[in-house]
Short mmCIF file of C-alpha atoms (C1' of nucleotides) in Angstrom, two decimals:
data_model
loop_
_atom_site.label_atom_id
_atom_site.label_comp_id
_atom_site.label_asym_id
_atom_site.label_seq_id
_atom_site.Cartn_x
_atom_site.Cartn_y
_atom_site.Cartn_z
CA MET J 157 50.36 76.17 96.67
CA PRO J 158 48.27 73.08 97.16
CA ARG J 159 44.70 73.79 98.15
CA HIS J 160 43.71 70.21 98.83
CA TRP J 161 45.01 67.90 101.50
CA LEU J 162 44.67 64.55 103.16
CA MET J 163 44.79 64.36 106.94
CA LYS J 164 45.13 61.10 108.84
CA SER J 165 43.49 60.41 112.13
CA GLU J 166 43.23 57.24 114.13
CA PRO J 167 39.51 56.75 114.74
CA ASP J 168 40.33 55.61 118.29
CA GLU J 169 41.65 59.13 118.83
CA LEU J 170 39.29 61.13 116.64
CA SER J 171 36.89 59.58 114.16
CA ILE J 172 34.71 61.30 111.60
CA ASP J 173 31.73 60.69 113.89
CA ASP J 174 33.56 62.27 116.81
CA LEU J 175 34.09 65.33 114.65
CA ALA J 176 30.44 65.34 113.62
CA ARG J 177 29.49 65.49 117.32
CA ALA J 178 32.06 68.11 118.27
CA PRO J 179 30.94 71.66 119.05
CA LYS J 180 30.56 73.53 115.76
CA ARG J 181 31.76 70.28 114.14
CA THR J 182 35.22 71.77 114.54
CA THR J 183 38.44 70.58 116.16
CA PRO J 184 42.01 71.76 116.52
CA TRP J 185 44.26 69.34 114.64
CA PHE J 186 46.62 69.03 117.58
CA GLY J 187 49.32 66.46 118.19
CA VAL J 188 51.24 66.62 114.91
CA ARG J 189 54.89 66.05 115.82
CA ASN J 190 56.48 65.74 112.43
CA TYR J 191 58.19 68.75 110.89
CA GLN J 192 57.02 68.22 107.34
CA ALA J 193 53.41 67.84 108.39
CA ARG J 194 53.75 70.84 110.68
CA ASN J 195 55.15 72.93 107.85
CA PHE J 196 52.21 72.08 105.63
CA MET J 197 49.86 73.35 108.33
CA ARG J 198 51.89 76.35 109.37
CA ASP J 199 53.12 77.55 106.00
CA ASP J 200 50.72 76.35 103.35
CA MET J 201 47.23 75.81 104.72
CA ARG J 202 44.72 78.61 104.25
CA VAL J 203 41.22 79.03 105.60
CA GLY J 204 38.86 77.33 103.19
CA ASP J 205 41.32 74.67 102.03
CA LEU J 206 39.64 71.29 101.77
CA ALA J 207 41.00 68.00 103.09
CA PHE J 208 40.05 64.37 103.03
CA PHE J 209 39.66 62.95 106.53
CA TYR J 210 41.42 59.59 106.55
CA HIS J 211 41.02 56.84 109.13
CA SER J 212 44.36 55.16 109.78
CA SER J 213 45.60 52.31 111.99
CA CYS J 214 42.20 50.70 112.15
CA PRO J 215 40.37 47.65 110.74
CA GLU J 216 39.25 49.53 107.62
CA PRO J 217 41.64 52.32 106.67
CA GLY J 218 40.26 54.84 104.19
CA ILE J 219 38.73 58.21 103.51
CA ALA J 220 35.67 58.86 105.66
CA GLY J 221 34.83 62.48 105.04
CA ILE J 222 35.73 65.96 103.90
CA VAL J 223 36.81 68.79 106.19
CA GLU J 224 37.80 72.37 105.61
CA VAL J 225 40.45 74.48 107.28
CA SER J 226 38.53 76.90 109.48
CA ARG J 227 41.39 78.61 111.30
CA LEU J 228 44.96 79.41 110.31
CA ALA J 229 47.78 77.64 112.15
CA TYR J 230 48.50 78.73 115.73
CA PRO J 231 50.64 77.18 118.48
CA ASP J 232 49.50 73.69 119.51
CA ALA J 233 48.47 74.00 123.17
CA THR J 234 49.36 70.41 124.02
CA GLN J 235 53.09 71.06 123.60
CA PHE J 236 53.01 73.23 126.76
CA ASP J 237 51.00 70.78 128.86
CA PRO J 238 53.21 68.47 130.96
CA LYS J 239 50.26 66.14 131.42
CA SER J 240 49.71 65.74 127.70
CA ALA J 241 51.14 62.87 125.70
CA TYR J 242 52.16 65.55 123.20
CA PHE J 243 54.13 67.62 125.72
CA ASP J 244 57.42 68.93 124.36
CA ALA J 245 59.89 70.13 126.98
CA LYS J 246 61.88 72.03 124.39
CA ALA J 247 58.95 74.15 123.28
CA THR J 248 58.30 77.52 124.93
CA ARG J 249 55.50 80.06 124.60
CA ASN J 250 57.96 82.46 123.01
CA ALA J 251 59.34 79.83 120.70
CA PRO J 252 56.59 77.31 120.05
CA ARG J 253 57.69 74.36 118.02
CA TRP J 254 54.35 72.83 117.02
CA PHE J 255 51.36 74.36 115.33
CA ASN J 256 47.90 73.29 114.35
CA VAL J 257 45.03 74.54 112.25
CA ASP J 258 41.37 74.02 113.09
CA VAL J 259 39.28 71.89 110.78
CA LYS J 260 35.53 71.83 110.38
CA LEU J 261 33.48 68.98 109.04
CA VAL J 262 32.08 69.62 105.59
CA ARG J 263 30.43 66.22 105.22
CA LYS J 264 30.83 62.59 105.97
CA THR J 265 31.32 60.45 102.90
CA ARG J 266 31.01 56.76 102.34
CA LEU J 267 34.23 55.02 103.30
CA VAL J 268 36.61 54.96 100.34
CA THR J 269 38.91 52.15 101.37
CA LEU J 270 42.63 51.94 100.86
CA PRO J 271 42.35 49.03 98.39
CA GLU J 272 39.85 51.09 96.36
CA LEU J 273 42.23 54.01 96.28
CA ARG J 274 45.07 51.76 95.20
CA ALA J 275 42.97 50.32 92.40
CA ALA J 276 41.71 53.65 91.07
CA ARG J 277 43.06 55.02 87.82
CA GLY J 278 44.70 58.40 88.16
CA LEU J 279 45.76 58.01 91.76
CA GLU J 280 49.02 56.18 91.09
CA GLU J 281 51.08 59.16 92.24
CA MET J 282 49.01 60.04 95.27
CA VAL J 283 51.38 60.63 98.19
CA ILE J 284 49.39 58.55 100.65
CA LEU J 285 49.70 55.53 98.36
CA ARG J 286 53.43 55.72 97.92
CA ARG J 287 55.43 52.95 99.44
CA GLY J 288 56.53 53.62 102.97
CA ASN J 289 54.55 56.82 103.25
CA ARG J 290 53.90 57.79 106.85
CA LEU J 291 53.20 61.49 106.63
CA SER J 292 50.01 62.36 108.50
CA ILE J 293 49.29 65.39 106.33
CA THR J 294 49.89 65.30 102.60
CA PRO J 295 48.99 67.52 99.67
CA VAL J 296 46.47 66.24 97.14
CA THR J 297 46.47 67.49 93.56
CA ALA J 298 43.37 69.02 92.02
CA ALA J 299 43.08 66.04 89.68
CA GLU J 300 43.37 63.54 92.53
CA TRP J 301 40.83 65.48 94.54
CA LYS J 302 38.30 65.28 91.75
CA ILE J 303 38.71 61.55 91.30
CA VAL J 304 38.45 60.70 94.98
CA GLU J 305 35.55 63.07 95.59
CA LYS J 306 33.65 61.31 92.85
CA MET J 307 34.46 57.92 94.36
CA ALA J 308 33.20 59.14 97.71
CA THR J 309 29.83 60.24 96.37
"C1'" DG N 235 52.06 40.78 116.76
"C1'" DC N 236 55.10 41.46 112.80
"C1'" DC N 237 57.90 44.16 110.18
"C1'" DA N 238 59.17 47.51 106.37
"C1'" DA N 239 60.03 52.10 106.01
"C1'" DC N 240 61.07 56.25 107.67
"C1'" DG N 241 62.39 60.29 110.94
"C1'" DT N 242 65.09 61.67 114.82
"C1'" DT N 243 68.82 61.49 118.00
"C1'" DG N 244 73.32 61.69 119.52
"C1'" DG N 245 78.19 60.15 119.54
"C1'" DC N 246 82.12 60.96 117.07
"C1'" DG F 46 78.47 66.28 108.77
"C1'" DC F 47 78.08 61.25 109.02
"C1'" DC F 48 75.62 57.40 110.23
"C1'" DA F 49 74.20 53.65 113.51
"C1'" DA F 50 70.78 52.97 116.76
"C1'" DC F 51 66.48 53.70 118.14
"C1'" DG F 52 61.48 54.85 118.12
"C1'" DT F 53 57.26 55.37 115.50
"C1'" DT F 54 53.88 54.63 111.87
"C1'" DG F 55 50.61 51.92 109.87
"C1'" DG F 56 49.16 48.12 106.87
"C1'" DC F 57 48.60 43.44 107.14
#
DNA sequence: GCCAACGTTGGC
DNA sequence: GCCAACGTTGGC
């Protein structure tokens, strides 16, 4: 099982600084509506797993910090809320469709930009860098983790 | 704003 | 089960 991850967030929605200001520096990772990403959270993530916090769809996309999984996956509350943009009419309390973990900020890092990641040796196979990749949660290998963590320091 | 790439939907 | 159409993601 992977123990390292990369999780994308649009800073307009939730930035690394927003997380730093959040109570207990913790947030539910709600709003994931892709089955593969959901499965990673629901089936594979364990408390203590580490993840890079990635800013996407913004002027400077890149890795902005490190978070850890602080709570196992549980049903995403927004799927039941008709007022939420993430409402899912087909989801029920008895048969929830979407799940989220909680993540807690470990530390902010300097911004490791997308061009830097692309240029780095050893990251050629990183899922986030693959052509056409859109997955919001992706596994990171131990080797990739080491390289990027060093770049972020 | 553009557009490539991808996931989902729904008709058949 | 196939696949065209559609919607979304996300870098540029």
